[in-house]
PDB file of C-alpha atoms in Angstrom:
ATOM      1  CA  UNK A 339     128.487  85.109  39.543  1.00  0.00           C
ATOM      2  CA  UNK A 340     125.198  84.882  41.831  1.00  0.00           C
ATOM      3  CA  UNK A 341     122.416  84.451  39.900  1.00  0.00           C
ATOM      4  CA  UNK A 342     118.890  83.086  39.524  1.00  0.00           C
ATOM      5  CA  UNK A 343     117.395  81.197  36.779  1.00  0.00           C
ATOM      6  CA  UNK A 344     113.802  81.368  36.001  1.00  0.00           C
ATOM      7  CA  UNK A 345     113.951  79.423  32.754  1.00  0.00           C
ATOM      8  CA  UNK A 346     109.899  79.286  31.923  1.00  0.00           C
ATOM      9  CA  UNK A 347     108.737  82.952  31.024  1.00  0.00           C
ATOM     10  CA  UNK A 348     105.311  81.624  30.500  1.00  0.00           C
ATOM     11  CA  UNK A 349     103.246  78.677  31.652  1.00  0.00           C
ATOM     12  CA  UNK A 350      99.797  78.155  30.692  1.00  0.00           C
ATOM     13  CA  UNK A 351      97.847  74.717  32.927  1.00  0.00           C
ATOM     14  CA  UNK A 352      94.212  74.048  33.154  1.00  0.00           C
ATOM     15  CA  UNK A 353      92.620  74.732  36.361  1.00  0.00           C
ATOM     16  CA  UNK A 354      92.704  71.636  38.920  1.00  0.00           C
ATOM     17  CA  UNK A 355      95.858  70.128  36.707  1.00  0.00           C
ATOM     18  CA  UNK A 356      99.285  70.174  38.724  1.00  0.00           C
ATOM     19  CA  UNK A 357     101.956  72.794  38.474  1.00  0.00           C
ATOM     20  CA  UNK A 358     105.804  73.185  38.921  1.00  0.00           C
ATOM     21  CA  UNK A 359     107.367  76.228  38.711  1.00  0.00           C
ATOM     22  CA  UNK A 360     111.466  75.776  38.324  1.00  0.00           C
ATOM     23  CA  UNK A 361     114.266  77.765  39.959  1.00  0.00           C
ATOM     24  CA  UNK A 362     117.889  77.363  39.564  1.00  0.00           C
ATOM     25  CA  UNK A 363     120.164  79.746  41.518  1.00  0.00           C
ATOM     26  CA  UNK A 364     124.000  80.267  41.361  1.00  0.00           C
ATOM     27  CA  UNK A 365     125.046  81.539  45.059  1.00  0.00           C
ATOM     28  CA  UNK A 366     128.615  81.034  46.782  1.00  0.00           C
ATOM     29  CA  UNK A 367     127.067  81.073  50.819  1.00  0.00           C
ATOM     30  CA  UNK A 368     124.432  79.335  51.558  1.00  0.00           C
ATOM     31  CA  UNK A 369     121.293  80.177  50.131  1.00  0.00           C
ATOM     32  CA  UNK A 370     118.178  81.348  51.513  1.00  0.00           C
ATOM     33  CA  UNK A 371     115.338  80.693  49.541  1.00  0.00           C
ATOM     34  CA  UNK A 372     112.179  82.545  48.560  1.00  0.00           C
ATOM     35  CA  UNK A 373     109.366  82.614  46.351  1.00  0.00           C
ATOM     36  CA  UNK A 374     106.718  85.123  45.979  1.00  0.00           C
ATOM     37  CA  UNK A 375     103.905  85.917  43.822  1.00  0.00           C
ATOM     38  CA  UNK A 376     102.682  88.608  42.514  1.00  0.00           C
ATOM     39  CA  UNK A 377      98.908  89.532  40.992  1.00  0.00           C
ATOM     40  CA  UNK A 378      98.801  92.490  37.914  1.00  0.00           C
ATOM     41  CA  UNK A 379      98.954  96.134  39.530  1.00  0.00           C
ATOM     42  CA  UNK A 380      99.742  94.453  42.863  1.00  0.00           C
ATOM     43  CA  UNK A 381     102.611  94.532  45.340  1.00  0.00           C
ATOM     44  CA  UNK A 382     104.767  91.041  46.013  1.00  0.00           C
ATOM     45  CA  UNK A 383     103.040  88.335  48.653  1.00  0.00           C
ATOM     46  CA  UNK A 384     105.726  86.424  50.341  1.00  0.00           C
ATOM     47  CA  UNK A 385     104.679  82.255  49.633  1.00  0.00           C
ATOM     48  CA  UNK A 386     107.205  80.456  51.072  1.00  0.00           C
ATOM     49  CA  UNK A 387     111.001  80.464  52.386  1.00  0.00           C
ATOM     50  CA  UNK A 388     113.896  78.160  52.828  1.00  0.00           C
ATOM     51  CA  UNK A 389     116.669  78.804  55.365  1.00  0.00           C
ATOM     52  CA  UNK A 390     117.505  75.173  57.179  1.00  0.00           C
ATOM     53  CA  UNK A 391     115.954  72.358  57.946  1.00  0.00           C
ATOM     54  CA  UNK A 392     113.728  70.378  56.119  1.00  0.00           C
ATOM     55  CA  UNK A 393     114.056  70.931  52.104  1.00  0.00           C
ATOM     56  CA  UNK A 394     110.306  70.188  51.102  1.00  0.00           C
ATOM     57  CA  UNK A 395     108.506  73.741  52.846  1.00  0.00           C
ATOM     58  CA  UNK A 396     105.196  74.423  52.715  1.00  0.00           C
ATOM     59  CA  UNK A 397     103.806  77.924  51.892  1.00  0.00           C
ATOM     60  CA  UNK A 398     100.405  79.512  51.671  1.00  0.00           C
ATOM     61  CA  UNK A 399      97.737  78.993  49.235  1.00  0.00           C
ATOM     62  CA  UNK A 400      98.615  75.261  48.809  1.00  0.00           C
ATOM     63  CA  UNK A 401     101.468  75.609  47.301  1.00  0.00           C
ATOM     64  CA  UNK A 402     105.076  73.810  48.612  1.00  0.00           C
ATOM     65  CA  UNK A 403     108.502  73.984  47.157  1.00  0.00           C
ATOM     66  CA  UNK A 404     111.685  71.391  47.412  1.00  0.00           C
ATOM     67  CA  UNK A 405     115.276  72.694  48.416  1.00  0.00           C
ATOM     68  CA  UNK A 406     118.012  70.627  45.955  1.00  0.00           C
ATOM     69  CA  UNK A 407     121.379  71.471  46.720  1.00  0.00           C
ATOM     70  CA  UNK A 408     122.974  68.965  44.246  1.00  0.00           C
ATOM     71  CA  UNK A 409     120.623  70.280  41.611  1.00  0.00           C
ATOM     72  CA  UNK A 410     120.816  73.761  42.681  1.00  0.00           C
ATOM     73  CA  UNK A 411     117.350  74.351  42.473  1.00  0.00           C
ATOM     74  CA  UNK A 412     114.423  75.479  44.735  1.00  0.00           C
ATOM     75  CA  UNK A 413     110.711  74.726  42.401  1.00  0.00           C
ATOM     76  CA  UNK A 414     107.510  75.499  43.038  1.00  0.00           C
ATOM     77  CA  UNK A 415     104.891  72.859  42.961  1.00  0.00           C
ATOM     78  CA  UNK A 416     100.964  72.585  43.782  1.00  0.00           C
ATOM     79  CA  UNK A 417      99.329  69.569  43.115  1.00  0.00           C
ATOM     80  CA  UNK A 418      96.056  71.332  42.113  1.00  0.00           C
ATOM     81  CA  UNK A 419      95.597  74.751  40.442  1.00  0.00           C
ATOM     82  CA  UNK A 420      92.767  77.291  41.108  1.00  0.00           C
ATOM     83  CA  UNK A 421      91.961  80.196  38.371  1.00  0.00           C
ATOM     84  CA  UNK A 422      92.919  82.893  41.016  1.00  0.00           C
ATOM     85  CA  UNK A 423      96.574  81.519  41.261  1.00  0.00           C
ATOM     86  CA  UNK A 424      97.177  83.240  37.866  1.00  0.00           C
ATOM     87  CA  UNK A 425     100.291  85.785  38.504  1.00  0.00           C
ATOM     88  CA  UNK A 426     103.287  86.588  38.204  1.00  0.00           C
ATOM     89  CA  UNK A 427     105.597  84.453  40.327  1.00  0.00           C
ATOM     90  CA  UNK A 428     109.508  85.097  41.216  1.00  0.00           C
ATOM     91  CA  UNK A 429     112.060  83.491  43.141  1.00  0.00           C
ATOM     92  CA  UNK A 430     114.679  84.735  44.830  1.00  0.00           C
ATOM     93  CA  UNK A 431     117.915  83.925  46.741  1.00  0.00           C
ATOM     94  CA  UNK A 432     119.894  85.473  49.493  1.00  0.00           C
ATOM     95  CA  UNK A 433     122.092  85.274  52.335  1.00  0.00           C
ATOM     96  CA  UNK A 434     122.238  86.612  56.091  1.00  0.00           C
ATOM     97  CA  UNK A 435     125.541  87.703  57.088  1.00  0.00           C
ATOM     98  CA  UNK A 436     127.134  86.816  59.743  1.00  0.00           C
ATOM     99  CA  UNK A 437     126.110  88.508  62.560  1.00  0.00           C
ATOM    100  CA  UNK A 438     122.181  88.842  61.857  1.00  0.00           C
ATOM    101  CA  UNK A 439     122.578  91.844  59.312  1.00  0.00           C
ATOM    102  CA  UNK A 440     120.644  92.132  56.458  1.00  0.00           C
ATOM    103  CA  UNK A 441     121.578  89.941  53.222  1.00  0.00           C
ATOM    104  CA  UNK A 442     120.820  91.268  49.534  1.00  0.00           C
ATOM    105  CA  UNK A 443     118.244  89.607  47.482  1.00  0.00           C
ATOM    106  CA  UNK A 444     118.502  88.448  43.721  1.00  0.00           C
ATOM    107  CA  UNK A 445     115.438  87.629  41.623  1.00  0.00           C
ATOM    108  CA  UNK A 446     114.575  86.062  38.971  1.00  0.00           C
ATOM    109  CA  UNK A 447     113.127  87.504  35.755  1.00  0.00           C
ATOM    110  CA  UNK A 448     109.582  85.423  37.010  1.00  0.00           C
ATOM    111  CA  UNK A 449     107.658  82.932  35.495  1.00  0.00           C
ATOM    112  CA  UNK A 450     104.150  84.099  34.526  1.00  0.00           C
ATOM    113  CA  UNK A 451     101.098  81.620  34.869  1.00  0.00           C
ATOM    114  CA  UNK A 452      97.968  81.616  32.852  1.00  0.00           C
ATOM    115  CA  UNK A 453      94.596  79.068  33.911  1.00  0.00           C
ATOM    116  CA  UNK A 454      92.366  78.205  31.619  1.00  0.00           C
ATOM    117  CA  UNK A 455      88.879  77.188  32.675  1.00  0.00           C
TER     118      UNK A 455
ATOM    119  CA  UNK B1070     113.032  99.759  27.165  1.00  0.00           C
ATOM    120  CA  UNK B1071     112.455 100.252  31.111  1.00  0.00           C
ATOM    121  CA  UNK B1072     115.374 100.713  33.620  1.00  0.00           C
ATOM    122  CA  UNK B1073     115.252 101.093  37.242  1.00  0.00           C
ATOM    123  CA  UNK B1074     117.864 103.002  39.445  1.00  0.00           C
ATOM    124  CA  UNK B1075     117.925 102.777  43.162  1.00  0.00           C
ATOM    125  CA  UNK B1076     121.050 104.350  45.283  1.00  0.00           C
ATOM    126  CA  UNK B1077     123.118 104.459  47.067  1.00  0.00           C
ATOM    127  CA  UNK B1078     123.970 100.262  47.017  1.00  0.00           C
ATOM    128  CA  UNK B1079     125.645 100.675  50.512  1.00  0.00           C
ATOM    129  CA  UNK B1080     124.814 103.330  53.268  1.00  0.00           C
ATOM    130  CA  UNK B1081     125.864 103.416  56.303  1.00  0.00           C
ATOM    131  CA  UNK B1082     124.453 106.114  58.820  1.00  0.00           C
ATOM    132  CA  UNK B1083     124.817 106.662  62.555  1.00  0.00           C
ATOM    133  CA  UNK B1084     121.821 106.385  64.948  1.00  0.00           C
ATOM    134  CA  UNK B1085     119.609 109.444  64.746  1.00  0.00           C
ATOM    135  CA  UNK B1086     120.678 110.697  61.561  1.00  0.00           C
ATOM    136  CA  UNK B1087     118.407 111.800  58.565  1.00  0.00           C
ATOM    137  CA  UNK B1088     117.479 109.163  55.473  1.00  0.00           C
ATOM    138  CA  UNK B1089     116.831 109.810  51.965  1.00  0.00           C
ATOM    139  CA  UNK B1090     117.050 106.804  49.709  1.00  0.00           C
ATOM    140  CA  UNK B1091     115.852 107.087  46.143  1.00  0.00           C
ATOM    141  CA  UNK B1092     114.587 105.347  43.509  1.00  0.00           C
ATOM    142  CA  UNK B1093     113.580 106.449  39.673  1.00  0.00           C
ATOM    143  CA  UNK B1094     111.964 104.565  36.945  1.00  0.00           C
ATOM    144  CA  UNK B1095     113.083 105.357  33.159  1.00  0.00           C
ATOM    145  CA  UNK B1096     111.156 104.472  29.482  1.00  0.00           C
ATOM    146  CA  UNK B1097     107.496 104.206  31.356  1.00  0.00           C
ATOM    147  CA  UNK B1098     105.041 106.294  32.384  1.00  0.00           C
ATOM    148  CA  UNK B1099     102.230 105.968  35.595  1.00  0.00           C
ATOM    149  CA  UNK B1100     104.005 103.086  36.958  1.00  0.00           C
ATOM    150  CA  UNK B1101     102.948 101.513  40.298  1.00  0.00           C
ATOM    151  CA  UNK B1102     106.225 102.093  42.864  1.00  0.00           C
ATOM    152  CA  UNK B1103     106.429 100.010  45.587  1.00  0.00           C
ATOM    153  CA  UNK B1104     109.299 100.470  48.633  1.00  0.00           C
ATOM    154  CA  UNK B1105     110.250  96.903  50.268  1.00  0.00           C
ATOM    155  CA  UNK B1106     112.190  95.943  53.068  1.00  0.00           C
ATOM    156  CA  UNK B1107     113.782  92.700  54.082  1.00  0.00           C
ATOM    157  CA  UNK B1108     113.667  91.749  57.709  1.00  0.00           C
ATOM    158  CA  UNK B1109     115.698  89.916  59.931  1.00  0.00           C
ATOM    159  CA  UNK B1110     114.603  85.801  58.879  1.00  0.00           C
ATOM    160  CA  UNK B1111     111.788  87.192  56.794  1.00  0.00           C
ATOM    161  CA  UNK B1112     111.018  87.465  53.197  1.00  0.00           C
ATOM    162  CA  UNK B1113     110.332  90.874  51.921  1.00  0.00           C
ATOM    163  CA  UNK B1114     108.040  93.556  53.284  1.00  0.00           C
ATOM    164  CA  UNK B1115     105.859  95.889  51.944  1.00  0.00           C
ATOM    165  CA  UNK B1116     106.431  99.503  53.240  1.00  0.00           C
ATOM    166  CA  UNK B1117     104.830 102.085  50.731  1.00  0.00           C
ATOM    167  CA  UNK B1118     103.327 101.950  47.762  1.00  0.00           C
ATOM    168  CA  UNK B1119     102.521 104.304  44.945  1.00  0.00           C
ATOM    169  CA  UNK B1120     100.296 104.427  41.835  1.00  0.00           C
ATOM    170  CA  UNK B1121     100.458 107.773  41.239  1.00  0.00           C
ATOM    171  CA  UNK B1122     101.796 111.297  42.050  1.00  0.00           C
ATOM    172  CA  UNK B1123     101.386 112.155  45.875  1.00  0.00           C
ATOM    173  CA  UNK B1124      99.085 108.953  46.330  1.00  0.00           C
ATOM    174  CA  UNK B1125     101.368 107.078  49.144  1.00  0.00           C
ATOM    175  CA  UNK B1126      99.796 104.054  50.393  1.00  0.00           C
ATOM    176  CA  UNK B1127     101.736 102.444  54.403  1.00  0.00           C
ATOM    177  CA  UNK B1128     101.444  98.967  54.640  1.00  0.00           C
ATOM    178  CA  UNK B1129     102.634  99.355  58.225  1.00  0.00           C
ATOM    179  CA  UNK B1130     103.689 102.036  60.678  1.00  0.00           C
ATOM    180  CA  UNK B1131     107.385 102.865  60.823  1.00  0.00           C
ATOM    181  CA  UNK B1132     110.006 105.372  61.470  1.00  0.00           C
ATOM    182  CA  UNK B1133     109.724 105.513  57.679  1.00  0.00           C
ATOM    183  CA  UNK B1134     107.725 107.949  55.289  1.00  0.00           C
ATOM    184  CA  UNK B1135     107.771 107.465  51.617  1.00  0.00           C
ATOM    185  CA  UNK B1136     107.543 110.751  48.831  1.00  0.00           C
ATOM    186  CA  UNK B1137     106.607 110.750  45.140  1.00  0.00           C
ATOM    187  CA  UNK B1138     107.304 114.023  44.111  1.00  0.00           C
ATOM    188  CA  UNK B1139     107.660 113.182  40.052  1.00  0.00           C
ATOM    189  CA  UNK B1140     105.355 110.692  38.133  1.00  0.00           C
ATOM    190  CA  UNK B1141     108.732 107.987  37.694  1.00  0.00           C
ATOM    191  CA  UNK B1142     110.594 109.265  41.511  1.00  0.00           C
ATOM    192  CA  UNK B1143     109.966 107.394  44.630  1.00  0.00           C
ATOM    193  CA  UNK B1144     112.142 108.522  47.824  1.00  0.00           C
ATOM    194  CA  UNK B1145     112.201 106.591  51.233  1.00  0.00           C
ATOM    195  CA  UNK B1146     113.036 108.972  54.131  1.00  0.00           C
ATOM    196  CA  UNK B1147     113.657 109.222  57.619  1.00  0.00           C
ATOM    197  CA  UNK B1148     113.916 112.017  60.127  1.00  0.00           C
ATOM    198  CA  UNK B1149     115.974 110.144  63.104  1.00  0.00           C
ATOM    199  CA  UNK B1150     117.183 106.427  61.881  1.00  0.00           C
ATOM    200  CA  UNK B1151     117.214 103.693  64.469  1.00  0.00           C
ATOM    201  CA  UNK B1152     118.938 100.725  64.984  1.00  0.00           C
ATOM    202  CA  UNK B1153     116.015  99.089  63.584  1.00  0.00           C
ATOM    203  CA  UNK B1154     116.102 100.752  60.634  1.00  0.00           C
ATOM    204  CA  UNK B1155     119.138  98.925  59.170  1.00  0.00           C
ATOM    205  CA  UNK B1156     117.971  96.309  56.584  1.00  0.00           C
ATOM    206  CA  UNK B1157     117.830  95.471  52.880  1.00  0.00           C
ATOM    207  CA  UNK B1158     115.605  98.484  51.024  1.00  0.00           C
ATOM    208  CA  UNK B1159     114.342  97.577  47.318  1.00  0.00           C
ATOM    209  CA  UNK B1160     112.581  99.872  45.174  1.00  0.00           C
ATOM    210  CA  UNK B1161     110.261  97.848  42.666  1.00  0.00           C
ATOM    211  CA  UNK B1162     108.190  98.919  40.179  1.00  0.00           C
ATOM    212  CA  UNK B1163     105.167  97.511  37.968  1.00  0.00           C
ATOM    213  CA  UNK B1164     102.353  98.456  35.152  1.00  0.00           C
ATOM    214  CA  UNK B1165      98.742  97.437  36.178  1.00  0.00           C
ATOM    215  CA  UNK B1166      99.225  94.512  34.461  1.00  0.00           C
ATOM    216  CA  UNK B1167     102.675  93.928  34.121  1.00  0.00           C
ATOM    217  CA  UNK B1168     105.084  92.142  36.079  1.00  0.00           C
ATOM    218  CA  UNK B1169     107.482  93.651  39.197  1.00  0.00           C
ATOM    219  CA  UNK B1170     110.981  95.268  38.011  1.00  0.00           C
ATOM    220  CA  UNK B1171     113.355  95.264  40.866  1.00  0.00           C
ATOM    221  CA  UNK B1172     115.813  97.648  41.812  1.00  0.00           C
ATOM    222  CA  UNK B1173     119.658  96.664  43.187  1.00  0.00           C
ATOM    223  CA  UNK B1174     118.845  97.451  46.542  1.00  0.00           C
ATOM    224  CA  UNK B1175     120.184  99.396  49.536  1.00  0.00           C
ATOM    225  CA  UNK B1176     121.751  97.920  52.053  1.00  0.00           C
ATOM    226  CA  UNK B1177     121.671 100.073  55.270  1.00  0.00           C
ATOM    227  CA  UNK B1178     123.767  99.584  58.084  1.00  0.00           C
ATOM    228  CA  UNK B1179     122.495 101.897  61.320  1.00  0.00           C
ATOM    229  CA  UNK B1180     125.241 101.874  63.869  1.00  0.00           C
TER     230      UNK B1180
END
């Protein structure tokens, strides 16, 4: 079954400390890749995709994230972490048909991140 | 607990036909609604949102419009579809300081 694995509910890193965020994701096609954030009472903010080419993609705000296909896995990282990247954050995988059509997305349950000062 | 139902899954409509997609929110109350759509070799976009009866926010102009006629009922429409149109629709919804609940989606197929 397709499916996406978020396994840390909650992650809690001092500001400027580094921070990974892991993904694992079930998919029979291949995967496209996607991780977005999202602040309380707001809508989601696309950070970065995956869909060919080089696995290690960089995304807004600093932050980057590593495609593994033998490790089925697609995580997060930013080497240093500001109070105002405290959010909700949720990856997601999906695949373009054939043709250029639109592909369904699956998301994870999210991982939400607490700073401390 | 909270469920989210968005339908149909599938639709497929012919060029110049009416939308109506829908999407309603169960076991919470004033919930932000949000209407997304996935482009072509994009990540998600941000159609309409909602925090409250009537109160429809456009995040960018479209051959869409979005309705909240209920407090937990958010309905994407369209008068004439185009070719364009077809995409991935998800309904999402959130508290003001809760995390995003995703729908199934709605694939649409415009042909």
């Amino acid at each position: 079954a397709q499916s996406v694995t978020q396994p840390d509910i909650h992650i809690t890193v001092s500001e400027g400390a580094s921070l990974e965020l892991r993904c694992n994701y079930s998919y029979g096609a291949t995967p496209y890749l996607f991780w977005y954030v999202q602040s309380p009472g707001q809508g989601l903010q696309l950070l970065l995709k995956y869909f060919s080419g080089d696995t290690l993609v960089q995304g807004i705000k600093g932050f980057e994230a590593e495609f593994k296909r033998s490790q089925s896995s697609f995580n997060l990282r930013k080497p240093s972490v500001h109070w105002s990247d405290a959010a909700e954050y949720f990856c997601a995988v999906g695949a373009m048909d054939y043709g250029g059509s639109q592909g369904n997305l699956i998301f994870g349950k999210g991982t939400k991140l607490s700073v401390k000062p | 607990s909270q469920t989210i139902h968005q339908w149909p899954a599938t639709l497929v409509q012919p060029v110049g036909s009416p939308l109506s997609l829908e999407c309603t929110v169960e076991g919470t109350s004033n919930p932000n609604l949000y209407w997304y759509r996935q482009a072509a070799g994009r990540g998600l976009q941000l159609l309409f949102y909602s925090v409250g009866i009537g109160q429809i926010s456009s995040e960018v102009p479209q051959n869409l419009s979005a309705s909240r006629p209920q407090d937990r009922q958010f309905i994407l429409s369209s008068k004439k579809l185009l070719l364009s149109d077809s995409g991935f629709y998800l309904c999402a919804w959130s508290g003001t300081s809760t995390k995003a609940f995703f729908g199934q989606g709605t694939r649409l197929t415009v042909v």
